[in-house]
PDB file of C-alpha atoms and ligand atoms in Angstrom:
ATOM      1  CA  UNK Q   1      64.626  -5.837 128.138  1.00 51.00           C
ATOM      2  CA  UNK Q   2      66.570  -3.949 130.825  1.00 57.00           C
ATOM      3  CA  UNK Q   3      65.200  -5.770 133.923  1.00 85.00           C
ATOM      4  CA  UNK Q   4      65.647  -9.275 132.527  1.00 93.00           C
ATOM      5  CA  UNK Q   5      67.719 -11.541 134.788  1.00 95.00           C
ATOM      6  CA  UNK Q   6      71.331 -11.790 133.546  1.00 96.00           C
ATOM      7  CA  UNK Q   7      70.941 -15.569 133.019  1.00 95.00           C
ATOM      8  CA  UNK Q   8      68.276 -14.914 130.391  1.00 97.00           C
ATOM      9  CA  UNK Q   9      68.732 -14.082 126.719  1.00 97.00           C
ATOM     10  CA  UNK Q  10      65.148 -13.066 125.878  1.00 97.00           C
ATOM     11  CA  UNK Q  11      61.505 -13.615 126.647  1.00 98.00           C
ATOM     12  CA  UNK Q  12      60.345 -16.255 124.192  1.00 98.00           C
ATOM     13  CA  UNK Q  13      56.648 -16.489 125.127  1.00 98.00           C
ATOM     14  CA  UNK Q  14      54.959 -13.636 126.977  1.00 98.00           C
ATOM     15  CA  UNK Q  15      52.465 -13.843 129.838  1.00 98.00           C
ATOM     16  CA  UNK Q  16      49.674 -12.768 127.472  1.00 98.00           C
ATOM     17  CA  UNK Q  17      50.595 -15.333 124.817  1.00 98.00           C
ATOM     18  CA  UNK Q  18      50.658 -18.102 127.438  1.00 98.00           C
ATOM     19  CA  UNK Q  19      47.290 -17.039 128.873  1.00 98.00           C
ATOM     20  CA  UNK Q  20      45.670 -16.958 125.454  1.00 98.00           C
ATOM     21  CA  UNK Q  21      47.011 -20.369 124.419  1.00 98.00           C
ATOM     22  CA  UNK Q  22      46.147 -22.009 127.749  1.00 98.00           C
ATOM     23  CA  UNK Q  23      42.581 -20.712 127.348  1.00 98.00           C
ATOM     24  CA  UNK Q  24      42.409 -22.216 123.855  1.00 98.00           C
ATOM     25  CA  UNK Q  25      43.692 -25.559 125.107  1.00 98.00           C
ATOM     26  CA  UNK Q  26      41.155 -25.566 127.954  1.00 98.00           C
ATOM     27  CA  UNK Q  27      38.356 -24.844 125.465  1.00 98.00           C
ATOM     28  CA  UNK Q  28      39.467 -27.646 123.179  1.00 98.00           C
ATOM     29  CA  UNK Q  29      39.799 -30.143 126.038  1.00 98.00           C
ATOM     30  CA  UNK Q  30      36.413 -29.129 127.478  1.00 98.00           C
ATOM     31  CA  UNK Q  31      34.808 -29.687 124.092  1.00 98.00           C
ATOM     32  CA  UNK Q  32      36.494 -33.024 123.436  1.00 98.00           C
ATOM     33  CA  UNK Q  33      35.598 -34.447 126.865  1.00 98.00           C
ATOM     34  CA  UNK Q  34      32.111 -32.960 127.052  1.00 96.00           C
ATOM     35  CA  UNK Q  35      30.357 -36.328 127.263  1.00 91.00           C
ATOM     36  CA  UNK Q  36      32.760 -37.866 129.748  1.00 96.00           C
ATOM     37  CA  UNK Q  37      31.900 -38.385 133.418  1.00 96.00           C
ATOM     38  CA  UNK Q  38      35.210 -36.863 134.523  1.00 97.00           C
ATOM     39  CA  UNK Q  39      38.795 -36.440 133.378  1.00 98.00           C
ATOM     40  CA  UNK Q  40      41.555 -37.875 135.553  1.00 98.00           C
ATOM     41  CA  UNK Q  41      44.302 -35.310 135.158  1.00 98.00           C
ATOM     42  CA  UNK Q  42      47.850 -36.305 135.981  1.00 98.00           C
ATOM     43  CA  UNK Q  43      50.331 -33.481 136.415  1.00 98.00           C
ATOM     44  CA  UNK Q  44      53.984 -34.370 136.026  1.00 97.00           C
ATOM     45  CA  UNK Q  45      56.008 -32.719 138.769  1.00 95.00           C
ATOM     46  CA  UNK Q  46      57.703 -30.586 139.230  1.00 93.00           C
ATOM     47  CA  UNK Q  47      57.522 -28.714 135.953  1.00 94.00           C
ATOM     48  CA  UNK Q  48      53.804 -28.960 135.183  1.00 97.00           C
ATOM     49  CA  UNK Q  49      52.368 -27.450 138.351  1.00 97.00           C
ATOM     50  CA  UNK Q  50      51.866 -23.886 137.096  1.00 98.00           C
ATOM     51  CA  UNK Q  51      50.544 -24.870 133.674  1.00 98.00           C
ATOM     52  CA  UNK Q  52      48.228 -27.425 135.274  1.00 98.00           C
ATOM     53  CA  UNK Q  53      46.867 -24.884 137.761  1.00 98.00           C
ATOM     54  CA  UNK Q  54      46.029 -22.393 135.008  1.00 98.00           C
ATOM     55  CA  UNK Q  55      44.654 -25.020 132.627  1.00 98.00           C
ATOM     56  CA  UNK Q  56      42.407 -26.839 135.079  1.00 98.00           C
ATOM     57  CA  UNK Q  57      40.854 -23.634 136.406  1.00 98.00           C
ATOM     58  CA  UNK Q  58      39.536 -22.966 132.920  1.00 98.00           C
ATOM     59  CA  UNK Q  59      38.115 -26.417 132.231  1.00 98.00           C
ATOM     60  CA  UNK Q  60      34.345 -26.648 131.968  1.00 97.00           C
ATOM     61  CA  UNK Q  61      34.127 -30.421 132.417  1.00 97.00           C
ATOM     62  CA  UNK Q  62      34.341 -32.423 135.655  1.00 98.00           C
ATOM     63  CA  UNK Q  63      37.883 -33.442 136.520  1.00 98.00           C
ATOM     64  CA  UNK Q  64      40.103 -34.597 139.341  1.00 98.00           C
ATOM     65  CA  UNK Q  65      43.808 -33.856 139.693  1.00 98.00           C
ATOM     66  CA  UNK Q  66      46.601 -36.137 140.790  1.00 98.00           C
ATOM     67  CA  UNK Q  67      50.361 -35.899 140.440  1.00 97.00           C
ATOM     68  CA  UNK Q  68      53.353 -38.022 139.615  1.00 97.00           C
ATOM     69  CA  UNK Q  69      56.920 -36.937 140.089  1.00 96.00           C
ATOM     70  CA  UNK Q  70      59.415 -38.238 137.573  1.00 90.00           C
ATOM     71  CA  UNK Q  71      63.071 -37.599 137.254  1.00 83.00           C
ATOM     72  CA  UNK Q  72      64.996 -37.891 134.028  1.00 73.00           C
ATOM     73  CA  UNK Q  73      68.444 -37.159 135.424  1.00 64.00           C
ATOM     74  CA  UNK Q  74      68.503 -33.749 133.843  1.00 56.00           C
ATOM     75  CA  UNK Q  75      67.493 -32.367 130.492  1.00 51.00           C
ATOM     76  CA  UNK Q  76      71.079 -31.283 129.850  1.00 50.00           C
ATOM     77  CA  UNK Q  77      72.261 -34.745 128.919  1.00 51.00           C
ATOM     78  CA  UNK Q  78      71.058 -37.453 126.611  1.00 53.00           C
ATOM     79  CA  UNK Q  79      71.752 -40.003 129.318  1.00 54.00           C
ATOM     80  CA  UNK Q  80      68.684 -41.940 129.857  1.00 65.00           C
ATOM     81  CA  UNK Q  81      66.845 -43.487 132.656  1.00 84.00           C
ATOM     82  CA  UNK Q  82      63.586 -42.059 133.896  1.00 89.00           C
ATOM     83  CA  UNK Q  83      62.374 -43.070 137.332  1.00 90.00           C
ATOM     84  CA  UNK Q  84      59.251 -42.552 139.400  1.00 93.00           C
ATOM     85  CA  UNK Q  85      59.936 -40.371 142.427  1.00 93.00           C
ATOM     86  CA  UNK Q  86      56.281 -40.181 143.507  1.00 96.00           C
ATOM     87  CA  UNK Q  87      53.421 -42.288 142.197  1.00 96.00           C
ATOM     88  CA  UNK Q  88      49.659 -41.688 141.948  1.00 97.00           C
ATOM     89  CA  UNK Q  89      47.451 -42.100 145.009  1.00 94.00           C
ATOM     90  CA  UNK Q  90      44.802 -44.189 143.277  1.00 94.00           C
ATOM     91  CA  UNK Q  91      44.465 -46.774 140.528  1.00 96.00           C
ATOM     92  CA  UNK Q  92      43.439 -45.329 137.157  1.00 97.00           C
ATOM     93  CA  UNK Q  93      41.719 -48.375 135.728  1.00 98.00           C
ATOM     94  CA  UNK Q  94      38.672 -47.290 133.696  1.00 98.00           C
ATOM     95  CA  UNK Q  95      39.511 -43.576 134.029  1.00 98.00           C
ATOM     96  CA  UNK Q  96      39.837 -41.062 131.195  1.00 98.00           C
ATOM     97  CA  UNK Q  97      43.407 -40.010 131.865  1.00 98.00           C
ATOM     98  CA  UNK Q  98      44.981 -36.799 130.605  1.00 98.00           C
ATOM     99  CA  UNK Q  99      48.711 -36.366 131.221  1.00 98.00           C
ATOM    100  CA  UNK Q 100      49.742 -32.727 131.675  1.00 98.00           C
ATOM    101  CA  UNK Q 101      53.403 -31.954 130.975  1.00 97.00           C
ATOM    102  CA  UNK Q 102      55.275 -28.672 130.794  1.00 97.00           C
ATOM    103  CA  UNK Q 103      57.702 -29.745 128.063  1.00 96.00           C
ATOM    104  CA  UNK Q 104      58.444 -32.661 125.789  1.00 94.00           C
ATOM    105  CA  UNK Q 105      62.142 -32.431 124.998  1.00 92.00           C
ATOM    106  CA  UNK Q 106      63.756 -35.751 124.009  1.00 89.00           C
ATOM    107  CA  UNK Q 107      60.389 -37.411 124.576  1.00 90.00           C
ATOM    108  CA  UNK Q 108      61.766 -40.097 126.880  1.00 90.00           C
ATOM    109  CA  UNK Q 109      59.848 -38.963 129.977  1.00 92.00           C
ATOM    110  CA  UNK Q 110      56.525 -38.957 128.134  1.00 93.00           C
ATOM    111  CA  UNK Q 111      57.252 -42.250 126.437  1.00 93.00           C
ATOM    112  CA  UNK Q 112      58.115 -43.883 129.768  1.00 93.00           C
ATOM    113  CA  UNK Q 113      55.049 -42.452 131.490  1.00 95.00           C
ATOM    114  CA  UNK Q 114      52.751 -43.437 128.662  1.00 95.00           C
ATOM    115  CA  UNK Q 115      53.957 -47.041 128.832  1.00 95.00           C
ATOM    116  CA  UNK Q 116      53.481 -47.225 132.594  1.00 95.00           C
ATOM    117  CA  UNK Q 117      50.001 -45.693 132.534  1.00 97.00           C
ATOM    118  CA  UNK Q 118      48.806 -47.711 129.556  1.00 97.00           C
ATOM    119  CA  UNK Q 119      49.642 -50.805 131.558  1.00 97.00           C
ATOM    120  CA  UNK Q 120      47.199 -49.685 134.275  1.00 97.00           C
ATOM    121  CA  UNK Q 121      44.192 -50.024 131.912  1.00 98.00           C
ATOM    122  CA  UNK Q 122      42.729 -46.501 131.748  1.00 98.00           C
ATOM    123  CA  UNK Q 123      39.582 -46.061 129.622  1.00 98.00           C
ATOM    124  CA  UNK Q 124      41.542 -43.561 127.520  1.00 98.00           C
ATOM    125  CA  UNK Q 125      44.949 -41.917 127.672  1.00 98.00           C
ATOM    126  CA  UNK Q 126      45.838 -38.562 126.147  1.00 98.00           C
ATOM    127  CA  UNK Q 127      48.554 -35.979 126.602  1.00 98.00           C
ATOM    128  CA  UNK Q 128      48.589 -32.213 126.915  1.00 98.00           C
ATOM    129  CA  UNK Q 129      51.977 -30.478 126.809  1.00 98.00           C
ATOM    130  CA  UNK Q 130      52.620 -26.768 126.911  1.00 98.00           C
ATOM    131  CA  UNK Q 131      55.871 -26.968 124.939  1.00 97.00           C
ATOM    132  CA  UNK Q 132      57.485 -29.341 122.507  1.00 96.00           C
ATOM    133  CA  UNK Q 133      61.000 -28.968 121.192  1.00 94.00           C
ATOM    134  CA  UNK Q 134      61.067 -28.915 117.407  1.00 90.00           C
ATOM    135  CA  UNK Q 135      63.715 -31.648 117.389  1.00 83.00           C
ATOM    136  CA  UNK Q 136      61.385 -34.000 119.267  1.00 73.00           C
ATOM    137  CA  UNK Q 137      60.586 -37.195 117.426  1.00 72.00           C
ATOM    138  CA  UNK Q 138      58.362 -38.626 120.141  1.00 72.00           C
ATOM    139  CA  UNK Q 139      56.484 -41.755 119.179  1.00 80.00           C
ATOM    140  CA  UNK Q 140      53.799 -40.764 121.714  1.00 89.00           C
ATOM    141  CA  UNK Q 141      51.207 -38.405 120.232  1.00 91.00           C
ATOM    142  CA  UNK Q 142      50.728 -35.036 121.934  1.00 96.00           C
ATOM    143  CA  UNK Q 143      46.992 -34.523 121.665  1.00 97.00           C
ATOM    144  CA  UNK Q 144      46.994 -30.947 122.980  1.00 98.00           C
ATOM    145  CA  UNK Q 145      50.100 -28.838 122.381  1.00 97.00           C
ATOM    146  CA  UNK Q 146      50.699 -25.223 123.377  1.00 98.00           C
ATOM    147  CA  UNK Q 147      53.790 -24.220 121.418  1.00 98.00           C
ATOM    148  CA  UNK Q 148      56.576 -25.790 119.389  1.00 96.00           C
ATOM    149  CA  UNK Q 149      59.887 -24.163 120.286  1.00 97.00           C
ATOM    150  CA  UNK Q 150      63.461 -24.307 118.954  1.00 95.00           C
ATOM    151  CA  UNK Q 151      66.079 -26.480 120.596  1.00 93.00           C
ATOM    152  CA  UNK Q 152      67.235 -24.001 123.237  1.00 95.00           C
ATOM    153  CA  UNK Q 153      67.059 -24.124 127.041  1.00 96.00           C
ATOM    154  CA  UNK Q 154      63.942 -22.418 128.343  1.00 98.00           C
ATOM    155  CA  UNK Q 155      62.860 -21.514 131.872  1.00 98.00           C
ATOM    156  CA  UNK Q 156      59.843 -20.024 133.589  1.00 98.00           C
ATOM    157  CA  UNK Q 157      56.168 -20.972 133.957  1.00 98.00           C
ATOM    158  CA  UNK Q 158      57.242 -24.175 135.729  1.00 97.00           C
ATOM    159  CA  UNK Q 159      60.454 -24.869 133.839  1.00 97.00           C
ATOM    160  CA  UNK Q 160      63.751 -24.589 135.657  1.00 96.00           C
ATOM    161  CA  UNK Q 161      67.476 -24.554 135.302  1.00 95.00           C
ATOM    162  CA  UNK Q 162      68.888 -26.335 138.363  1.00 93.00           C
ATOM    163  CA  UNK Q 163      65.661 -25.318 140.155  1.00 93.00           C
ATOM    164  CA  UNK Q 164      66.145 -21.636 139.290  1.00 96.00           C
ATOM    165  CA  UNK Q 165      63.712 -19.393 137.404  1.00 97.00           C
ATOM    166  CA  UNK Q 166      60.813 -21.879 137.719  1.00 97.00           C
ATOM    167  CA  UNK Q 167      58.265 -19.304 138.875  1.00 97.00           C
ATOM    168  CA  UNK Q 168      58.860 -16.619 136.263  1.00 97.00           C
ATOM    169  CA  UNK Q 169      55.471 -15.740 134.760  1.00 98.00           C
ATOM    170  CA  UNK Q 170      56.760 -15.961 131.151  1.00 98.00           C
ATOM    171  CA  UNK Q 171      58.922 -18.441 129.225  1.00 98.00           C
ATOM    172  CA  UNK Q 172      62.423 -17.219 128.603  1.00 98.00           C
ATOM    173  CA  UNK Q 173      65.424 -18.478 126.716  1.00 98.00           C
ATOM    174  CA  UNK Q 174      68.570 -18.970 128.790  1.00 97.00           C
ATOM    175  CA  UNK Q 175      71.856 -17.531 127.638  1.00 95.00           C
ATOM    176  CA  UNK Q 176      74.126 -20.218 126.203  1.00 88.00           C
TER     177      UNK Q 176
HETATM  178  C1  PRP X 201      61.519 -31.996 132.559  1.00 57.13           C
HETATM  179  C2  PRP X 201      60.089 -31.752 132.119  1.00 57.13           C
HETATM  180  C3  PRP X 201      59.675 -33.072 131.546  1.00 57.13           C
HETATM  181  C4  PRP X 201      60.973 -33.672 131.046  1.00 57.13           C
HETATM  182  C5  PRP X 201      61.023 -33.590 129.559  1.00 57.13           C
HETATM  183  O1  PRP X 201      61.503 -32.539 133.825  1.00 57.13           O
HETATM  184  O2  PRP X 201      59.275 -31.356 133.192  1.00 57.13           O
HETATM  185  O3  PRP X 201      59.082 -33.898 132.511  1.00 57.13           O
HETATM  186  O4  PRP X 201      62.042 -32.907 131.611  1.00 57.13           O
HETATM  187  O5  PRP X 201      62.258 -34.046 129.072  1.00 57.13           O
HETATM  188  P1  PRP X 201      62.386 -35.273 128.067  1.00 57.13           P
HETATM  189  O6  PRP X 201      61.315 -35.131 127.013  1.00 57.13           O
HETATM  190  O7  PRP X 201      63.767 -35.093 127.482  1.00 57.13           O
HETATM  191  O8  PRP X 201      62.255 -36.538 128.825  1.00 57.13           O
HETATM  192  P2  PRP X 201      62.816 -32.606 134.751  1.00 57.13           P
HETATM  193  O9  PRP X 201      63.381 -33.982 134.701  1.00 57.13           O
HETATM  194  O10 PRP X 201      63.723 -31.475 134.396  1.00 57.13           O
HETATM  195  O11 PRP X 201      62.208 -32.457 136.199  1.00 57.13           O
HETATM  196  P3  PRP X 201      61.374 -31.248 136.832  1.00 57.13           P
HETATM  197  O12 PRP X 201      60.067 -31.165 136.064  1.00 57.13           O
HETATM  198  O13 PRP X 201      61.168 -31.707 138.226  1.00 57.13           O
HETATM  199  O14 PRP X 201      62.163 -29.990 136.718  1.00 57.13           O
END
């Protein structure tokens, strides 16, 4: 595509494909939680904010939204430690918690978050991720998944490269 940013190799998932899949996920979540008083949605910053905004506006069940900010010292390395940069505002004991992530790559962020939140005694704990890398061997189940993608660096729709390209409306593959 001629007007694609020079950092980008190709559009991997179009605006229309994202919209359609997000609608399907919202339908499925609304159905699964139909008897529940409310869902306590936790968006993982920064990456999840656009996906979360689109997803939650299509939910047909009561829900509240909170955020956590985690940092994994960069997706470019296999290094390791995840840390909490910003925690939730309220306890989640007895709540039906749904984690909303933009991408599960190595799986270490989700695994860390799952452990922390499980320890806070929610009534239930599920995960919704827009993307999962095919190489991912996460031990944490992804209950609602948008797309499985190859092991390449992607940006847009919340995902960044050094904080660039995060607000592109589509998901694009970076040049190597
Ligand atoms: C990204 C993404 C996930 C995590 C996934 O966050 O938003 O939270 O990496 O990687 P993993 O499965 O290998 O742990 P990042 O640390 O880049 O922060 P950001 O969302 O603020 O950009």
